[in-house]
mmCIF file of N, CA, C and O in Angstrom:
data_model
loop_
_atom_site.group_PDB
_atom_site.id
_atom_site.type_symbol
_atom_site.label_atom_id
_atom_site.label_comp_id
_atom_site.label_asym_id
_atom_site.label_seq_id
_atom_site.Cartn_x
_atom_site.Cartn_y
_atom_site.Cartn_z
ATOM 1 N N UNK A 1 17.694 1.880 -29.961
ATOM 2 C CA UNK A 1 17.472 0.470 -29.782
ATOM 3 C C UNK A 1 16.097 0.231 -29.169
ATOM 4 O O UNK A 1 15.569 -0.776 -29.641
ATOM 5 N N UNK A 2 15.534 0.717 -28.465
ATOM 6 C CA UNK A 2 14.127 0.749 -27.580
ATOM 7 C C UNK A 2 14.350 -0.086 -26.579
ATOM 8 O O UNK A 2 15.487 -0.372 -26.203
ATOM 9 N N UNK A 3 13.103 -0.627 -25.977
ATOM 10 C CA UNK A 3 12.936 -1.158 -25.116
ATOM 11 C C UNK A 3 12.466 -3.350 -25.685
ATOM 12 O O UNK A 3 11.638 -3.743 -26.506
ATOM 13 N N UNK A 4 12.971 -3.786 -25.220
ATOM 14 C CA UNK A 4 12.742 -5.201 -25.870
ATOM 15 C C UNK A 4 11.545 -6.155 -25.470
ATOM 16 O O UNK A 4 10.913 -6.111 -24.415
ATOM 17 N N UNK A 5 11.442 -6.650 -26.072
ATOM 18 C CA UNK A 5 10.141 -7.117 -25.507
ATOM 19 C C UNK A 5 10.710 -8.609 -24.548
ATOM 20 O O UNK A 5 11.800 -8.966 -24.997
ATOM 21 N N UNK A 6 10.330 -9.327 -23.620
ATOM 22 C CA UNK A 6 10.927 -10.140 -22.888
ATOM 23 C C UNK A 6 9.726 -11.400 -22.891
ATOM 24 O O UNK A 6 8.567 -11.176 -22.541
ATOM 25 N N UNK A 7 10.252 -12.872 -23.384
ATOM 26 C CA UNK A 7 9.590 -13.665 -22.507
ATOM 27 C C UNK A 7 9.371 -14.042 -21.147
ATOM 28 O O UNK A 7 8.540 -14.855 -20.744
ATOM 29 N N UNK A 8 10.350 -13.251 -20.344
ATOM 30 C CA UNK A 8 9.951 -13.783 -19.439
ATOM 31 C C UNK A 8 8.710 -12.922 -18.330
ATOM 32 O O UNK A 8 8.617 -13.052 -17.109
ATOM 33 N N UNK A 9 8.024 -12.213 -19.075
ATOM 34 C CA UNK A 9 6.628 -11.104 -18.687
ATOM 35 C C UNK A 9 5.972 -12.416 -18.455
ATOM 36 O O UNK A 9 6.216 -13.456 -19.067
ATOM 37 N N UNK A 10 5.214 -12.267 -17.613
ATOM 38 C CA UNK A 10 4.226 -13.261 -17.263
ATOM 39 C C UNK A 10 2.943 -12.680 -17.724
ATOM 40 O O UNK A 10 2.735 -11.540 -17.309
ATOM 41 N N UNK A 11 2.117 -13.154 -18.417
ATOM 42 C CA UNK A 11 0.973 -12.867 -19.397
ATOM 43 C C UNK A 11 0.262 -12.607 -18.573
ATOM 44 O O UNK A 11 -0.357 -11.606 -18.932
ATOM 45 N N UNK A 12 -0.255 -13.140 -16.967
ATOM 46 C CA UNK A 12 -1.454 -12.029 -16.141
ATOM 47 C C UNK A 12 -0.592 -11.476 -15.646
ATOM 48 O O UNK A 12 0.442 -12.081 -15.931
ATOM 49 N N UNK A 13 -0.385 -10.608 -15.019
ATOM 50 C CA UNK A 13 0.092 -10.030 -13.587
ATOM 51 C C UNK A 13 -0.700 -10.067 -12.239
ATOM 52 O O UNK A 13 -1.925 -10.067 -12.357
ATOM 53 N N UNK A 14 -0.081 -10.104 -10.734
ATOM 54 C CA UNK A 14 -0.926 -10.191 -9.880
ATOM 55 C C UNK A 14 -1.441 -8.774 -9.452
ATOM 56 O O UNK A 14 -1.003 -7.861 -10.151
ATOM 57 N N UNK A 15 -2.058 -8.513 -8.711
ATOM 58 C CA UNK A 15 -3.175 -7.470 -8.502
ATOM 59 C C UNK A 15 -2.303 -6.221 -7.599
ATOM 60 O O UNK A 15 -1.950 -6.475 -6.447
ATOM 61 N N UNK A 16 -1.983 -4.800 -8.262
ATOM 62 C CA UNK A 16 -1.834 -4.235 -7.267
ATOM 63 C C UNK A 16 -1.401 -4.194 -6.312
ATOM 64 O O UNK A 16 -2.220 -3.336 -5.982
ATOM 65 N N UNK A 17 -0.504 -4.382 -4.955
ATOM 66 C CA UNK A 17 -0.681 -4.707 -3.403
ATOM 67 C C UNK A 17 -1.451 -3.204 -3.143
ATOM 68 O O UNK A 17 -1.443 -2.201 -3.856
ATOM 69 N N UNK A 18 -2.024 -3.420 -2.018
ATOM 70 C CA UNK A 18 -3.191 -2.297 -1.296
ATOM 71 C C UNK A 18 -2.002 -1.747 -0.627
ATOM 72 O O UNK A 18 -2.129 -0.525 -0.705
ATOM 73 N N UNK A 19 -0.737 -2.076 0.090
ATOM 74 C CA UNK A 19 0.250 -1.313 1.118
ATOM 75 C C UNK A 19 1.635 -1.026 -0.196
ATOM 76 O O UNK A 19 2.027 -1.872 -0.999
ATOM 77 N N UNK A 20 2.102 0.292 -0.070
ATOM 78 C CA UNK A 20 2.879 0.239 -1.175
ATOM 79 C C UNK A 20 3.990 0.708 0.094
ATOM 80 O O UNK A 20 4.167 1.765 0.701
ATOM 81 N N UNK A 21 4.669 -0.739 0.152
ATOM 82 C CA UNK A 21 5.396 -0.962 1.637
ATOM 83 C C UNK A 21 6.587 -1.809 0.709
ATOM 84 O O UNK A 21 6.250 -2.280 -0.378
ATOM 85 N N UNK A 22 7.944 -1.962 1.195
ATOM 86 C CA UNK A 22 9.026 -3.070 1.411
ATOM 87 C C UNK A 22 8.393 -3.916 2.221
ATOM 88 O O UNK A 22 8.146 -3.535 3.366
ATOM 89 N N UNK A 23 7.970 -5.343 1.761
ATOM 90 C CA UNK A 23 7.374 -6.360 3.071
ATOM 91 C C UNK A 23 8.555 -6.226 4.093
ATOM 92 O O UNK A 23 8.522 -6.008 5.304
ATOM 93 N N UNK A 24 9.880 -6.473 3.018
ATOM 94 C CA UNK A 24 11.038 -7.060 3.775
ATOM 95 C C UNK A 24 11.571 -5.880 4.517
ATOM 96 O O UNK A 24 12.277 -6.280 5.442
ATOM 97 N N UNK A 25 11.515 -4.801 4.474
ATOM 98 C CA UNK A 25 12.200 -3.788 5.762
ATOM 99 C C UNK A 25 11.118 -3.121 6.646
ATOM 100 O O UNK A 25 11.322 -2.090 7.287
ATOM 101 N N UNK A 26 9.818 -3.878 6.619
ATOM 102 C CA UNK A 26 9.111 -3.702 7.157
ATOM 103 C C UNK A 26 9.334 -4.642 8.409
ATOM 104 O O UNK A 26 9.306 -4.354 9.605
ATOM 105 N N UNK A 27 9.536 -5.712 7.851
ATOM 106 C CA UNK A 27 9.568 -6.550 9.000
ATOM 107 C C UNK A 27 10.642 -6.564 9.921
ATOM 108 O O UNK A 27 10.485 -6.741 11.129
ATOM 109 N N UNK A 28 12.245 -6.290 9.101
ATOM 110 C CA UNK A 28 13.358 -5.736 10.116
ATOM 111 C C UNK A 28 13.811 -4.272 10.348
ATOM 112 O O UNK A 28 14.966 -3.895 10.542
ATOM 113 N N UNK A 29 12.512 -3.399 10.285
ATOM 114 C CA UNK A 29 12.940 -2.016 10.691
ATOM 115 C C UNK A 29 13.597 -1.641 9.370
ATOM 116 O O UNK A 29 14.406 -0.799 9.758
ATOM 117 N N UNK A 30 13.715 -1.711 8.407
ATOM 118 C CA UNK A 30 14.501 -1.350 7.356
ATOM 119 C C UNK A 30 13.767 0.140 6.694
ATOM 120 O O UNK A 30 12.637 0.566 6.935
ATOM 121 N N UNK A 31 14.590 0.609 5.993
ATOM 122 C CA UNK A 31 14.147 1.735 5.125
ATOM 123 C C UNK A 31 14.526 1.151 3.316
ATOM 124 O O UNK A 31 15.097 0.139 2.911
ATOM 125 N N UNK A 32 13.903 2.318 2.586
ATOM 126 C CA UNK A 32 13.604 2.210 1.245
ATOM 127 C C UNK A 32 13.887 3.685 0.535
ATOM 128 O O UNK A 32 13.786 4.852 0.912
ATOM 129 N N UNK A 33 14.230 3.126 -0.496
ATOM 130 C CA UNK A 33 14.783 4.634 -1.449
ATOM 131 C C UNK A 33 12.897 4.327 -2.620
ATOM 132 O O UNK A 33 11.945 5.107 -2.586
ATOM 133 N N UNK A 34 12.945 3.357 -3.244
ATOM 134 C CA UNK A 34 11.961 2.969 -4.378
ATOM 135 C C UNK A 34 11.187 1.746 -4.462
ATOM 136 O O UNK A 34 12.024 0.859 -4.292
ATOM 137 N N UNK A 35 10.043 1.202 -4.631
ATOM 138 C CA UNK A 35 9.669 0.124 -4.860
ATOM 139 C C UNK A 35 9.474 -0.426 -6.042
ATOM 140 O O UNK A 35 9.324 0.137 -7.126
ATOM 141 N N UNK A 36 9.485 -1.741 -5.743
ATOM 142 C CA UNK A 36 9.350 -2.611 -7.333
ATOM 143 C C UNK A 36 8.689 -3.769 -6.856
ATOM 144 O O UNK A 36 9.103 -4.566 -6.014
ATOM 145 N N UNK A 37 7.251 -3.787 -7.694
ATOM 146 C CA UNK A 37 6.852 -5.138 -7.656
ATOM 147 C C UNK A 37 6.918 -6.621 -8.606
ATOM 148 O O UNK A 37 6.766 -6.738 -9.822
ATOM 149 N N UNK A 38 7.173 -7.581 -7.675
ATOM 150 C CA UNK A 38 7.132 -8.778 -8.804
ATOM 151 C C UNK A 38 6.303 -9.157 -9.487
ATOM 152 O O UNK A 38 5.324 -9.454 -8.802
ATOM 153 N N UNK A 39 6.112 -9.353 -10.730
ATOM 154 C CA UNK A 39 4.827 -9.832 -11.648
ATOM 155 C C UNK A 39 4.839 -10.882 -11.649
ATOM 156 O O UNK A 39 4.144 -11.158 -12.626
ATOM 157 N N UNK A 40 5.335 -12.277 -10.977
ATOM 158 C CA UNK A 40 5.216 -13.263 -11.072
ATOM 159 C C UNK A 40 4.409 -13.643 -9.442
ATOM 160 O O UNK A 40 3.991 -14.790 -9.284
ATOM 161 N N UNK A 41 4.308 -13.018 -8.755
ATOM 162 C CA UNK A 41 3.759 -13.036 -7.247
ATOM 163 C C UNK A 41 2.957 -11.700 -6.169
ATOM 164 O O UNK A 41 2.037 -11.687 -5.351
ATOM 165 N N UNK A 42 3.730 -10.885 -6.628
ATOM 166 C CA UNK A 42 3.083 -9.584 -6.513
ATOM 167 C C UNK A 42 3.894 -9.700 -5.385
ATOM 168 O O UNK A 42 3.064 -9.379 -4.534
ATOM 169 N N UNK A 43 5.230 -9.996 -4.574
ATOM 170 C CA UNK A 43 6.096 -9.350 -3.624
ATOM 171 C C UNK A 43 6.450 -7.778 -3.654
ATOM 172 O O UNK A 43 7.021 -7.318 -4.643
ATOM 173 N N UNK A 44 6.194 -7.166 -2.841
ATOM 174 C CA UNK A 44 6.847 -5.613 -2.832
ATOM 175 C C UNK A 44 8.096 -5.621 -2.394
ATOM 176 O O UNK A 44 8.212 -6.277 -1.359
ATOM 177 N N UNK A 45 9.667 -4.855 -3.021
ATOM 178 C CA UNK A 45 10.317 -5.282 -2.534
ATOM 179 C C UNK A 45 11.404 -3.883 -2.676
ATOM 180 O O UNK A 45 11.013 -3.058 -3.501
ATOM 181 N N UNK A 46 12.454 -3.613 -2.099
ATOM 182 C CA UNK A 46 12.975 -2.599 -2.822
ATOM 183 C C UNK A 46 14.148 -2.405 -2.970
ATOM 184 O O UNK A 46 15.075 -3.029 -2.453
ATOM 185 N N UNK A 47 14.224 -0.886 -4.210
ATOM 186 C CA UNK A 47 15.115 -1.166 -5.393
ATOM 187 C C UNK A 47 16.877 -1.383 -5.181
ATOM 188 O O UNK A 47 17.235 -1.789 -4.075
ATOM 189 N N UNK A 48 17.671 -1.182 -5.965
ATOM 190 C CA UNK A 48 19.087 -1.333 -5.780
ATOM 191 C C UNK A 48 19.647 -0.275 -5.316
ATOM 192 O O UNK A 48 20.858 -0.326 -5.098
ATOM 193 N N UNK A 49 18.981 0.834 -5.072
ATOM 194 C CA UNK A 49 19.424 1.993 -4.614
ATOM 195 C C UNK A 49 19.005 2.180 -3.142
ATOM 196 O O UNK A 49 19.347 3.229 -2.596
ATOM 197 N N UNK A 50 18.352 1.339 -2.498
ATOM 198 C CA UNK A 50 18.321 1.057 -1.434
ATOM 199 C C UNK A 50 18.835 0.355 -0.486
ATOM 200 O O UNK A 50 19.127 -0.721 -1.010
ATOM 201 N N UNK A 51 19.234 0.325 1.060
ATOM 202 C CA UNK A 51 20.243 -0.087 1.551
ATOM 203 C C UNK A 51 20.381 -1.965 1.777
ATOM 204 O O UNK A 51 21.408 -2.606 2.000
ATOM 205 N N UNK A 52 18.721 -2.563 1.595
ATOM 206 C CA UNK A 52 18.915 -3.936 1.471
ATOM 207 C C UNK A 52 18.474 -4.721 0.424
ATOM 208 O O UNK A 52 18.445 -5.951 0.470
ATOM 209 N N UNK A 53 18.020 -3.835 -0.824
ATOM 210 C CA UNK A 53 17.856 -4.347 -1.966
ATOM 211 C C UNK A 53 17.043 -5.728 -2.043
ATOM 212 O O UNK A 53 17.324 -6.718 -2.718
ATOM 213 N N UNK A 54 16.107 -5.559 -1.289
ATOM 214 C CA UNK A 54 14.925 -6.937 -1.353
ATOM 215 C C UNK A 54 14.486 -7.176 -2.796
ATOM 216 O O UNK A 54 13.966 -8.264 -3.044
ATOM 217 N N UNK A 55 14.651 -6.184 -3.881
ATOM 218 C CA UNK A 55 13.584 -6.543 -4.869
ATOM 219 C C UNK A 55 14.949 -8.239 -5.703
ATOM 220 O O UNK A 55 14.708 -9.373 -6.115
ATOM 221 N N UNK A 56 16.112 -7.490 -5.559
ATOM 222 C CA UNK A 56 17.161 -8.264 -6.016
ATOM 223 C C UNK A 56 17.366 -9.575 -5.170
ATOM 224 O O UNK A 56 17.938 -10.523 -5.708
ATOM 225 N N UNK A 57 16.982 -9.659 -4.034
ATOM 226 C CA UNK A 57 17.166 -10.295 -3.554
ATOM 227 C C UNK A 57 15.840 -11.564 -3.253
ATOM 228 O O UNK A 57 15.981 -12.750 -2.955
ATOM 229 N N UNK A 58 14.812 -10.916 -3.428
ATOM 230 C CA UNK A 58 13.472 -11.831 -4.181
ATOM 231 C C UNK A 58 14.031 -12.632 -5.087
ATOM 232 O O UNK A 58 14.255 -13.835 -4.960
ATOM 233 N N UNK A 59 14.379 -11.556 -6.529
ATOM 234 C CA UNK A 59 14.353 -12.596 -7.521
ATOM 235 C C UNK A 59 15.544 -13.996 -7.195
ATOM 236 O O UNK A 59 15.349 -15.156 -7.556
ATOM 237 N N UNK A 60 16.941 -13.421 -6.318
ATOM 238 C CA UNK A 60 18.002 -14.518 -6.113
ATOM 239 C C UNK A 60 17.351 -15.357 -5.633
ATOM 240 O O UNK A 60 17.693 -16.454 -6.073
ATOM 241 N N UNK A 61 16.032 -15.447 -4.464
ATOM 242 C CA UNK A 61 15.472 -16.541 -3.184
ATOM 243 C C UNK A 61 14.793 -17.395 -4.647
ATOM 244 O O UNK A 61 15.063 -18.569 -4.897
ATOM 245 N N UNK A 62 14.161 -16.794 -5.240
ATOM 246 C CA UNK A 62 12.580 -17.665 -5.777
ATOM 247 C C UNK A 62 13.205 -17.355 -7.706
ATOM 248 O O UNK A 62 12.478 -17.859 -8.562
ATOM 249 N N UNK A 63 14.221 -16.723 -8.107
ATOM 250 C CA UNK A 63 14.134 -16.762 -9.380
ATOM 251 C C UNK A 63 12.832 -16.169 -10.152
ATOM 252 O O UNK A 63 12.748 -16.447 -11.349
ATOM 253 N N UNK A 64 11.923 -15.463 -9.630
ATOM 254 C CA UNK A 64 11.214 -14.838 -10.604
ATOM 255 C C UNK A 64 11.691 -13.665 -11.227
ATOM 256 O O UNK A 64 12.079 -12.760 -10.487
ATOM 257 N N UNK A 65 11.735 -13.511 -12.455
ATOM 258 C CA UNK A 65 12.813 -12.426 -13.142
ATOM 259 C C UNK A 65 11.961 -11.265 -13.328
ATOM 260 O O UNK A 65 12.619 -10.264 -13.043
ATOM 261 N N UNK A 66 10.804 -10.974 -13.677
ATOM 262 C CA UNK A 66 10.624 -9.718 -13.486
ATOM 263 C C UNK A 66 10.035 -8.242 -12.537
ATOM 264 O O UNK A 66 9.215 -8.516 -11.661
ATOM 265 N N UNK A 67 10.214 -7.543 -12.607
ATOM 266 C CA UNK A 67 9.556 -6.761 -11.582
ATOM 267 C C UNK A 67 9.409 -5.685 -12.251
ATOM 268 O O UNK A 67 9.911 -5.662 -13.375
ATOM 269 N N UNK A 68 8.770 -4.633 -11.814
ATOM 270 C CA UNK A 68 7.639 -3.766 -12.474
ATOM 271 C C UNK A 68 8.003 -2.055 -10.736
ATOM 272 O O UNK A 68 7.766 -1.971 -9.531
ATOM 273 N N UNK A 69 8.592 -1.235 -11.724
ATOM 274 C CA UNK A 69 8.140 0.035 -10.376
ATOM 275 C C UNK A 69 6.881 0.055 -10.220
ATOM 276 O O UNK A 69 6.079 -0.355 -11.059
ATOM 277 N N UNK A 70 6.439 0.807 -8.511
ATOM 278 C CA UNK A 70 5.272 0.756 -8.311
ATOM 279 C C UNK A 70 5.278 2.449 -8.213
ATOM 280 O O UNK A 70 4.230 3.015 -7.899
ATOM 281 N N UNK A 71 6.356 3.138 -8.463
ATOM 282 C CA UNK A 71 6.376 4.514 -7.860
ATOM 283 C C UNK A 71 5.324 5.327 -8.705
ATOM 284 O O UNK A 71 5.191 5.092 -9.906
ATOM 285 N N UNK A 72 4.539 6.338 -8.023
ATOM 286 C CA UNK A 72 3.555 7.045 -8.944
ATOM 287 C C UNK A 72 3.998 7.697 -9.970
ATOM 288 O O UNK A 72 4.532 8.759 -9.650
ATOM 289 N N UNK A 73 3.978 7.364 -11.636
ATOM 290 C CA UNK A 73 4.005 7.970 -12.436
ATOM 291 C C UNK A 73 5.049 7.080 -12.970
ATOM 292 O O UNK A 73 5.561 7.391 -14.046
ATOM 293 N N UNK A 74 5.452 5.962 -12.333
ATOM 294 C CA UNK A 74 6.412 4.922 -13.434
ATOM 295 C C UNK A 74 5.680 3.657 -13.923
ATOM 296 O O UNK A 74 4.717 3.235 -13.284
ATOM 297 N N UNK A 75 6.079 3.087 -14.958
ATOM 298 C CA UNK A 75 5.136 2.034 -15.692
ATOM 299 C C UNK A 75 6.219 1.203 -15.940
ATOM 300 O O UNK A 75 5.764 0.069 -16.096
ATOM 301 N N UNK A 76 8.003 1.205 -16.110
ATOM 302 C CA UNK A 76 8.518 0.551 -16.264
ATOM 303 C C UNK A 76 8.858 -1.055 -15.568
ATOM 304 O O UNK A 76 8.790 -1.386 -14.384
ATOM 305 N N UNK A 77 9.284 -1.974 -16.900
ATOM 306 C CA UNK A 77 9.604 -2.981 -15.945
ATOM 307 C C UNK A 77 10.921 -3.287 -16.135
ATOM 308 O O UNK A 77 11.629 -2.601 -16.872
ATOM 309 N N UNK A 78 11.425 -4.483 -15.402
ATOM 310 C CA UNK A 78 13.251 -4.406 -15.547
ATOM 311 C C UNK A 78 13.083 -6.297 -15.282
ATOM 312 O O UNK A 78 12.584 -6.809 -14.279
ATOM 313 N N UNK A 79 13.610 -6.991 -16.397
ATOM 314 C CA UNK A 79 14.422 -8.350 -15.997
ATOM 315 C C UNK A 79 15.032 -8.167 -15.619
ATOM 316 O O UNK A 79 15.711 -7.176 -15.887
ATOM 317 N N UNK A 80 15.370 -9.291 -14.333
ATOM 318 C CA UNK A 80 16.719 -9.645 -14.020
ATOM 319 C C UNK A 80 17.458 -10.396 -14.964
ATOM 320 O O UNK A 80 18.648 -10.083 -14.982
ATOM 321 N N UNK A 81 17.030 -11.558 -15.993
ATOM 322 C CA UNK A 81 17.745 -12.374 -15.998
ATOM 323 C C UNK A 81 18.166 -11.596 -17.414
ATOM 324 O O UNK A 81 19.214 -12.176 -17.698
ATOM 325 N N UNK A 82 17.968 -10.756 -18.301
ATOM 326 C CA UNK A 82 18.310 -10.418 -19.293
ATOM 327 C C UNK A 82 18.919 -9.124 -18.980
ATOM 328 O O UNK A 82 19.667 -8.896 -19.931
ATOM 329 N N UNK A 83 18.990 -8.155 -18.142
ATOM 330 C CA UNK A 83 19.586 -7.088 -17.022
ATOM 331 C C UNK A 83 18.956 -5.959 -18.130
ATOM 332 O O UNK A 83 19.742 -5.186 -18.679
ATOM 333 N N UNK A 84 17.666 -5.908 -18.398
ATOM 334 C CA UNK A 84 17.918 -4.691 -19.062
ATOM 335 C C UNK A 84 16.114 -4.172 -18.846
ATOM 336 O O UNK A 84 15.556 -5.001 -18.128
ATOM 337 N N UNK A 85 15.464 -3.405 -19.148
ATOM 338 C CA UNK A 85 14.346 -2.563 -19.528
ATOM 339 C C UNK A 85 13.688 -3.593 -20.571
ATOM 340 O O UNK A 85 14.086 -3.950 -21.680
ATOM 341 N N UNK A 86 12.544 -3.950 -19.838
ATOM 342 C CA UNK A 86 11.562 -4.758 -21.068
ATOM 343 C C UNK A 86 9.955 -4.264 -21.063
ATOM 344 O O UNK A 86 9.207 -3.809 -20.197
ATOM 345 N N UNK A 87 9.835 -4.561 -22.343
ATOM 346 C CA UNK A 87 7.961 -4.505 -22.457
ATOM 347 C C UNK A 87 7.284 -5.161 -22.300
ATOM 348 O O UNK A 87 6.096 -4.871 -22.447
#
């Protein structure tokens, strides 16, 4: 089947973040298994396999659906609102 292509990719993306940090368990002492950034804002946030799942919990606050790993050597991105692997 591959990977699908999604409207909801936002045609620029924002830049990189310089700290490849969880903002959000940064700020309450939290830990992280993976990061994922949002392409609609560039929030760092992290993944579902982690114990407070900020990236999921971004998209619930603000509804931006996609996010993008930042981990070295991943390129994938993941909708939320379509739950699957997009291009």
């Amino acid at each position: 089947m591959g990977i699908k292509t999604c409207e909801h990719v936002p045609a620029a993306f924002p830049p990189v973040p310089k700290d490849r940090v969880c903002e959000d368990c940064v700020r309450i002492g939290g830990r992280w298994v993976h990061l994922r950034m949002c392409l609609h804002c560039g929030h760092v946030g992290c993944c579902d396999n982690s114990p407070n799942k900020h990236a999921s919990k971004h998209f619930a606050l603000t509804g931006h659906p996609v996010m993008r790993s930042i981990e070295p050597g991943e390129d994938w991105r993941w909708c939320y609102e379509h739950e699957r692997q997009v291009g």
